[in-house]
XYZ file of C-alpha atoms in Angstrom:
537
model
C 89.787 -12.385 86.607
C 87.149 -10.565 88.639
C 87.002 -11.880 92.204
C 83.714 -12.678 93.964
C 82.749 -12.253 97.616
C 79.456 -13.791 98.773
C 77.894 -12.506 101.991
C 75.349 -14.727 103.762
C 73.519 -14.398 107.067
C 72.468 -16.847 109.737
C 70.626 -17.375 113.040
C 68.163 -14.459 112.652
C 67.233 -11.848 110.066
C 68.008 -8.120 110.294
C 71.596 -8.662 111.422
C 72.884 -6.031 109.030
C 74.210 -7.951 106.017
C 73.667 -4.913 103.813
C 75.543 -2.610 106.144
C 78.369 -5.130 106.538
C 78.586 -5.670 102.774
C 78.667 -1.921 102.147
C 81.351 -1.447 104.804
C 83.535 -4.144 103.264
C 83.110 -2.547 99.837
C 84.056 0.846 101.266
C 87.229 -0.593 102.798
C 88.206 -2.272 99.528
C 87.610 0.964 97.618
C 89.778 2.759 100.173
C 92.521 0.271 99.269
C 92.245 1.299 95.621
C 90.118 -1.556 94.300
C 87.216 -1.253 91.859
C 84.097 -2.806 93.389
C 80.601 -3.687 92.190
C 77.742 -4.690 94.481
C 74.617 -6.776 94.147
C 71.823 -8.179 96.299
C 69.843 -11.343 95.618
C 66.504 -11.406 97.452
C 64.645 -14.702 97.979
C 61.086 -13.333 97.963
C 58.822 -14.082 94.988
C 57.751 -10.471 94.371
C 59.339 -9.243 91.144
C 60.602 -6.192 93.031
C 59.731 -4.379 96.281
C 57.776 -1.671 94.451
C 54.391 -3.144 95.357
C 55.320 -4.221 98.903
C 54.072 -2.574 102.088
C 56.582 -0.302 103.875
C 55.565 -2.032 107.099
C 56.919 -5.329 105.762
C 59.774 -4.202 103.582
C 60.731 -0.659 104.535
C 61.426 1.966 101.903
C 61.720 1.259 98.199
C 65.122 2.510 97.080
C 65.089 3.873 93.514
C 68.147 3.856 91.255
C 69.033 6.247 88.440
C 67.754 3.792 85.823
C 64.357 3.583 87.537
C 64.831 0.221 89.255
C 62.793 -0.173 92.447
C 65.118 -2.042 94.774
C 65.788 -3.205 98.312
C 66.736 -0.576 100.901
C 70.148 -2.244 101.386
C 71.163 -0.778 98.044
C 70.910 2.584 99.763
C 73.739 1.475 102.075
C 75.749 0.410 99.037
C 75.473 3.835 97.423
C 75.969 5.834 100.610
C 79.134 3.954 101.589
C 80.759 3.528 98.173
C 81.186 5.047 94.732
C 79.868 1.959 92.940
C 77.317 2.598 90.194
C 74.188 0.523 90.751
C 71.778 -0.555 88.019
C 68.906 -3.000 87.640
C 71.619 -5.697 87.492
C 72.338 -4.906 91.165
C 69.153 -6.420 92.631
C 67.394 -9.647 91.651
C 64.547 -11.498 93.337
C 63.246 -15.042 93.118
C 60.340 -13.584 91.160
C 62.646 -12.107 88.511
C 64.722 -15.290 88.266
C 61.721 -17.577 87.813
C 60.038 -15.111 85.451
C 63.111 -15.120 83.217
C 63.365 -18.919 83.210
C 59.654 -19.361 82.471
C 59.878 -16.857 79.595
C 62.784 -18.840 78.151
C 60.763 -22.047 78.447
C 57.827 -20.444 76.644
C 60.143 -19.400 73.820
C 61.385 -22.976 73.517
C 64.967 -22.185 74.500
C 65.333 -25.359 76.571
C 64.601 -27.574 73.533
C 61.931 -29.676 75.216
C 63.918 -30.456 78.358
C 62.236 -30.734 81.748
C 62.853 -27.377 83.452
C 64.049 -27.840 87.033
C 65.447 -25.820 89.929
C 68.792 -27.498 89.289
C 70.245 -26.726 86.791
C 67.935 -24.170 85.167
C 67.106 -21.867 88.098
C 70.609 -22.104 89.538
C 72.136 -21.431 86.110
C 70.025 -18.304 85.813
C 71.234 -17.133 89.224
C 74.846 -17.762 88.238
C 74.320 -15.748 85.062
C 73.049 -12.681 86.933
C 76.047 -12.856 89.276
C 78.720 -13.429 86.643
C 77.351 -10.779 84.262
C 78.975 -8.199 86.547
C 82.449 -9.506 85.663
C 84.480 -7.202 83.441
C 87.999 -5.904 82.968
C 87.231 -2.756 84.982
C 86.019 -4.609 88.089
C 88.339 -6.126 90.676
C 85.721 -7.445 93.115
C 81.993 -8.182 92.984
C 80.261 -8.397 96.363
C 76.978 -10.311 96.283
C 74.732 -10.286 99.318
C 72.283 -13.176 99.666
C 69.080 -12.005 101.335
C 67.243 -13.990 103.971
C 68.678 -16.383 106.533
C 70.568 -19.617 105.980
C 68.103 -22.452 106.544
C 65.195 -20.696 104.811
C 63.660 -22.778 102.025
C 63.497 -19.683 99.816
C 67.279 -19.140 99.953
C 68.320 -22.649 98.919
C 68.531 -22.062 95.125
C 70.716 -18.993 95.677
C 73.020 -20.835 98.056
C 73.295 -23.761 95.658
C 74.163 -21.362 92.823
C 76.927 -19.588 94.737
C 78.268 -22.985 95.859
C 78.781 -23.861 92.202
C 80.515 -20.632 91.159
C 83.892 -21.416 92.821
C 83.887 -24.796 91.033
C 83.681 -22.954 87.716
C 85.767 -19.868 88.498
C 88.293 -21.384 90.898
C 88.128 -21.390 94.676
C 91.024 -18.928 94.784
C 88.813 -16.364 93.020
C 85.853 -16.633 95.400
C 85.263 -15.992 99.071
C 82.408 -16.645 101.494
C 81.712 -14.299 104.402
C 79.021 -15.364 106.862
C 77.354 -12.902 109.219
C 76.000 -14.536 112.341
C 74.693 -13.763 115.826
C 76.426 -14.584 119.110
C 73.685 -13.822 121.665
C 74.273 -12.933 125.308
C 72.010 -14.761 127.749
C 71.505 -12.670 130.871
C 70.290 -15.627 132.930
C 73.489 -17.553 132.216
C 75.656 -14.436 132.151
C 77.528 -15.583 129.052
C 77.712 -15.446 125.277
C 76.416 -18.474 123.422
C 78.243 -19.714 120.317
C 75.947 -22.653 119.563
C 73.606 -20.705 117.194
C 76.636 -19.724 115.120
C 77.842 -23.335 115.058
C 74.432 -24.511 113.831
C 74.240 -21.786 111.190
C 77.665 -22.628 109.794
C 76.763 -26.319 109.994
C 73.799 -25.712 107.668
C 76.066 -23.928 105.200
C 78.596 -26.742 105.294
C 75.854 -29.313 104.635
C 75.041 -27.362 101.475
C 78.706 -27.443 100.526
C 79.768 -23.914 101.496
C 82.651 -23.432 103.918
C 82.783 -19.809 105.160
C 86.196 -18.161 104.958
C 85.357 -15.377 107.415
C 82.769 -15.243 110.192
C 81.520 -11.798 111.197
C 79.933 -12.180 114.615
C 77.282 -9.683 115.682
C 77.239 -9.376 119.464
C 76.223 -7.095 122.329
C 79.319 -8.017 124.361
C 82.937 -8.440 123.333
C 84.026 -11.945 122.413
C 86.832 -13.185 124.653
C 89.565 -15.445 123.330
C 87.803 -18.613 124.486
C 84.648 -17.667 122.572
C 86.635 -17.009 119.416
C 88.611 -20.207 119.790
C 85.428 -22.246 120.205
C 83.836 -20.654 117.133
C 86.990 -21.156 115.070
C 87.325 -24.810 116.095
C 83.731 -25.895 115.555
C 83.170 -23.791 112.428
C 86.453 -24.817 110.791
C 87.882 -21.325 110.245
C 91.219 -19.803 111.346
C 91.107 -17.892 114.613
C 91.961 -14.571 112.959
C 88.993 -15.052 110.608
C 86.497 -14.810 113.478
C 85.644 -11.094 113.335
C 83.774 -9.360 116.128
C 81.160 -6.797 115.125
C 79.708 -5.309 118.296
C 76.476 -3.323 118.230
C 77.115 0.337 117.466
C 75.107 2.607 119.754
C 76.575 5.804 118.339
C 76.507 5.599 114.536
C 76.375 3.032 111.741
C 79.311 4.907 110.217
C 81.516 3.298 112.869
C 81.069 -0.139 111.264
C 83.729 0.154 108.515
C 86.356 1.357 110.976
C 85.440 -1.434 113.404
C 85.830 -4.049 110.668
C 89.128 -2.511 109.601
C 90.394 -2.618 113.188
C 89.770 -6.374 112.995
C 91.801 -6.478 109.736
C 88.979 -7.866 107.604
C 90.287 -6.035 104.531
C 93.726 -7.590 104.986
C 92.172 -11.064 105.241
C 90.205 -10.523 102.034
C 93.163 -9.164 100.096
C 95.388 -12.043 101.185
C 92.906 -14.802 100.360
C 91.950 -13.351 96.970
C 95.576 -12.441 96.198
C 94.715 -8.830 95.392
C 97.368 -6.110 95.324
C 96.215 -2.965 97.078
C 97.439 0.301 98.514
C 97.115 1.353 102.131
C 93.655 2.461 103.209
C 92.921 6.184 103.057
C 90.177 6.790 105.628
C 90.788 10.364 106.797
C 87.435 11.463 105.366
C 85.616 8.753 107.282
C 87.379 9.680 110.523
C 86.347 13.299 109.920
C 82.696 12.221 109.601
C 82.806 10.513 112.991
C 84.643 13.474 114.519
C 81.874 15.803 113.389
C 79.210 13.439 114.715
C 80.925 13.171 118.091
C 81.705 16.890 118.424
C 78.699 18.855 117.162
C 78.629 22.622 117.494
C 74.825 22.773 117.391
C 71.804 20.605 118.124
C 68.429 20.834 116.414
C 65.170 18.901 116.556
C 63.285 18.107 113.356
C 59.766 16.703 113.153
C 59.139 14.034 110.526
C 55.405 13.906 109.818
C 54.430 10.823 107.845
C 51.958 8.026 107.404
C 54.462 5.378 108.557
C 56.166 7.503 111.229
C 56.441 4.663 113.716
C 58.340 2.504 111.212
C 61.846 3.952 110.781
C 62.834 1.743 107.838
C 59.989 3.198 105.774
C 62.010 6.437 105.669
C 65.504 4.953 105.965
C 67.173 7.241 103.435
C 65.435 10.308 104.900
C 66.952 9.654 108.328
C 70.371 9.066 106.815
C 70.178 12.219 104.682
C 69.248 14.277 107.759
C 72.329 12.882 109.500
C 74.385 13.885 106.463
C 72.941 17.394 106.638
C 73.979 17.457 110.275
C 77.509 16.324 109.418
C 77.812 19.117 106.848
C 76.705 21.682 109.439
C 78.547 20.262 112.483
C 75.113 19.691 113.981
C 73.450 16.939 115.979
C 70.080 16.306 114.340
C 67.399 14.764 116.520
C 64.466 13.504 114.482
C 61.068 12.986 116.063
C 58.651 10.886 113.976
C 55.014 12.025 114.247
C 52.084 10.186 112.688
C 50.124 12.554 110.485
C 46.887 11.141 111.892
C 47.885 12.476 115.313
C 47.948 15.990 113.856
C 44.477 15.443 112.417
C 43.335 14.444 115.884
C 45.252 16.839 118.148
C 46.198 19.751 115.898
C 49.556 20.957 114.571
C 50.205 23.406 117.396
C 50.306 20.666 119.995
C 52.372 18.289 117.868
C 54.918 20.670 116.343
C 55.562 23.359 118.944
C 59.231 23.542 119.902
C 60.722 21.955 116.780
C 63.372 23.655 114.671
C 62.207 22.283 111.303
C 59.628 20.059 109.632
C 60.018 17.422 106.948
C 57.085 15.719 105.213
C 58.252 12.705 103.138
C 56.592 10.793 100.344
C 53.847 8.217 100.614
C 50.730 6.789 99.041
C 47.082 6.603 100.066
C 44.609 9.030 101.607
C 45.196 8.147 105.255
C 46.831 11.009 107.133
C 46.931 13.435 104.191
C 44.970 16.178 105.952
C 47.381 15.958 108.886
C 50.281 16.558 106.511
C 48.517 19.553 104.972
C 47.830 21.012 108.408
C 51.452 20.464 109.505
C 52.720 22.242 106.395
C 50.376 25.168 106.964
C 51.734 25.470 110.509
C 55.317 25.574 109.199
C 54.474 28.099 106.476
C 52.616 30.485 108.777
C 55.193 30.324 111.588
C 58.327 30.522 109.437
C 59.378 27.039 110.537
C 61.972 25.614 108.082
C 60.279 23.012 105.897
C 61.227 20.415 103.301
C 58.518 18.515 101.440
C 59.310 15.422 99.368
C 57.055 13.875 96.679
C 53.643 13.687 98.415
C 55.066 16.273 100.825
C 55.348 18.696 97.903
C 51.850 17.883 96.702
C 50.459 18.566 100.181
C 52.367 21.872 100.239
C 50.680 22.878 96.989
C 47.279 21.891 98.394
C 47.887 23.985 101.521
C 49.005 27.016 99.512
C 46.081 26.743 97.111
C 43.531 26.461 99.929
C 44.893 28.945 102.422
C 46.738 31.525 100.332
C 45.221 31.398 96.842
C 41.715 30.986 98.390
C 40.901 27.834 96.433
C 39.327 26.411 99.568
C 38.370 23.028 98.103
C 41.692 22.405 96.374
C 42.866 18.805 96.521
C 44.582 15.996 94.646
C 42.560 13.759 92.371
C 44.389 10.843 93.978
C 42.286 11.435 97.087
C 39.255 13.403 95.846
C 38.467 12.666 92.214
C 35.712 15.299 91.970
C 37.531 18.200 93.620
C 36.597 21.508 91.946
C 40.267 22.572 92.104
C 42.531 19.616 91.181
C 45.847 21.366 91.848
C 47.450 17.897 91.889
C 46.410 15.460 89.164
C 47.357 12.204 87.492
C 50.216 12.538 85.025
C 49.104 12.345 81.410
C 51.458 9.423 80.754
C 49.758 7.492 83.589
C 46.307 7.605 82.007
C 45.139 4.070 81.305
C 47.919 2.396 83.301
C 46.416 -0.488 85.274
C 49.391 -2.582 86.401
C 51.035 -1.446 89.637
C 54.554 -2.837 89.379
C 57.230 -0.633 87.786
C 54.763 1.675 86.042
C 55.265 4.994 87.840
C 57.486 7.841 86.682
C 60.728 6.315 87.891
C 64.412 7.081 87.982
C 66.660 10.018 87.245
C 65.055 12.972 85.465
C 66.619 16.357 84.584
C 65.317 19.674 85.864
C 66.111 23.368 85.435
C 66.196 25.652 88.471
C 64.968 29.221 88.704
C 67.797 31.701 89.137
C 67.890 33.208 92.615
C 65.657 30.549 94.169
C 66.705 28.920 97.437
C 67.074 25.620 95.604
C 69.366 27.077 92.939
C 71.505 28.712 95.624
C 71.686 25.445 97.576
C 72.648 23.369 94.530
C 75.008 25.995 93.167
C 73.878 25.187 89.635
C 70.920 25.774 87.331
C 70.609 22.191 86.052
C 70.135 19.078 88.183
C 69.127 15.438 87.849
C 67.134 13.705 90.590
C 65.303 10.399 91.123
C 61.519 10.177 90.951
C 58.803 7.757 92.011
C 55.266 9.074 91.517
C 52.107 9.041 89.405
C 50.612 12.421 90.312
C 51.968 15.883 89.620
C 51.406 19.605 89.982
C 48.545 20.627 87.687
C 50.134 23.212 85.376
C 46.704 24.672 84.718
C 46.975 26.330 88.144
C 50.563 27.508 87.719
C 49.819 31.145 86.889
C 47.134 31.508 89.563
C 49.365 30.089 92.320
C 52.363 32.139 91.189
C 50.265 35.302 91.358
C 49.376 34.342 94.944
C 53.094 34.141 95.799
C 54.140 30.533 95.143
C 57.579 30.316 93.522
C 58.058 27.706 90.809
C 61.714 27.059 91.574
C 62.322 24.084 89.288
C 60.725 22.516 86.225
C 61.427 19.811 83.683
C 63.591 21.137 80.808
C 60.516 21.676 78.616
C 58.722 23.397 81.550
C 55.796 20.975 81.318
C 56.316 19.525 84.813
C 56.807 21.413 88.074
C 59.614 19.863 90.119
C 60.174 22.365 92.961
C 58.018 24.976 94.691
C 59.060 27.540 97.302
C 57.625 30.414 99.300
C 59.882 33.426 98.744
C 59.034 35.251 101.970
C 59.770 32.183 104.098
C 63.296 31.518 105.498
C 63.303 27.946 104.098
C 60.150 26.538 102.542
C 61.196 24.119 99.781
C 59.128 21.254 98.397
C 60.261 18.881 95.658
C 58.523 16.250 93.564
C 61.615 14.010 93.485
C 63.500 12.089 96.191
C 66.731 13.935 97.060
C 67.448 11.537 99.933
C 68.534 8.863 97.443
C 71.559 10.918 96.376
C 72.853 11.931 99.792
C 76.067 10.516 101.266
C 77.831 11.025 104.608
C 80.807 12.334 102.636
C 78.616 14.622 100.487
C 75.337 15.739 102.050
C 72.556 16.489 99.593
C 72.270 20.286 99.177
C 68.601 20.393 100.178
C 69.161 18.438 103.393
C 72.231 20.511 104.216
C 70.096 23.602 103.571
C 67.263 22.379 105.771
C 69.602 21.662 108.695
C 71.318 25.050 108.247
C 67.910 26.737 108.346
C 67.000 24.699 111.440
C 70.191 25.887 113.162
C 69.336 29.499 112.295
C 65.791 28.999 113.598
C 67.074 27.405 116.807
C 69.653 30.084 117.553
C 67.204 32.849 116.629
C 64.578 31.380 118.931
C 67.110 31.178 121.786
C 68.116 34.815 121.428
């Protein structure tokens, strides 16, 4: 029978449940187990696709086009598990499904209630991941214990061990042990209260993972174990990691969390093979180079809005034995102060995706600066569209070129709404989403980086390169380096005379891992190293 691990969080939000869940999954995979992962989010939005990056961070897109929580990015970066739309459910999706069933008459006239109908639906989406090829399913419950929104999810996972057997289920609770400077000591009371709330619901945690700034001494661990009713060796310290999030799995392993899980769930497993992970940290700690990369975006001050971008740049650094320092710059600052002032001294530029007109001209100006000064550049989604606008205006002499997203009546709509998007009015889940194939142009920088002529990458956009301008821009020197298989859509553009000027319509950051950097991010960092060393000499 497939085993289930449920990960909950208490005291405060943003403790790192996703990172902890991913680290546990990585350790179990290293022991030879087959793992699936899932997150249940308590918000009522159907998915995060329509939510503000300021509130929710980036929207992480899966191969099947699902717009999901950014924690699923941790799952994919840390593990080999294949994620689908079954890997992320929200309160909105759960209630929508139950209401649709009620409208179809499936409840045979019964009064539809939170218990049992909503909780049964939640149990169904968890247990549907069970199969003969899966040893363990890890389900992360979003939010914080004590939130009203989380109660149906907690009630549902309380019931699952009653149906599947307690020996087949495990509860891991992530909590905070704060350090009070005035008292000069760690305080365990918030953890006691958090576990107390869980126990009132009927859930007894098997393992407590304690986030803390300072090390827990034996008296702290003994107090937590006693008052939270867990064995002493099940109180796991997870200190803040100042160096890298990739230290977390090794820290948890040092505390033998994988051994505890295997013993309680009675799972046979091999010894952990973590040489690759140790090599990652060795490269991070012992870089041969250091480069600085400017990230020019609309949400530059909000790191989670570009979470996967930052991680992919780190992966590019790992591949090149390079420390990558990323400086976020608001595109509106470039509109105000000019690109020269903002970008002088950097070794590369990246312009990520985004929506809305605010800051677009700053992105275009930043890209022009990189193109004219041979500064390595990678444009993603809107970053590619802005690169096309810059090239059309300043090289092809189409001075009023623009995107119809921002200027409907532009005389030169080099970026326009996709034909399939005409007439679409609903916002949620209606963009061009998910994995799409592309063919690369032989000899292009992209083809050389990928080492293949055919790729598949994840998309999330409504607007595209206007193919009516393809010939004119190519004649001016723009390289069409990648297209859809039928050549109807432009996926990659480059500038041949530039050392590294690559812009893509898709989101390569979603397929990058610390163990396998995405080719375009590895290429950007390599170009940044060459620029840095060339500038020094």
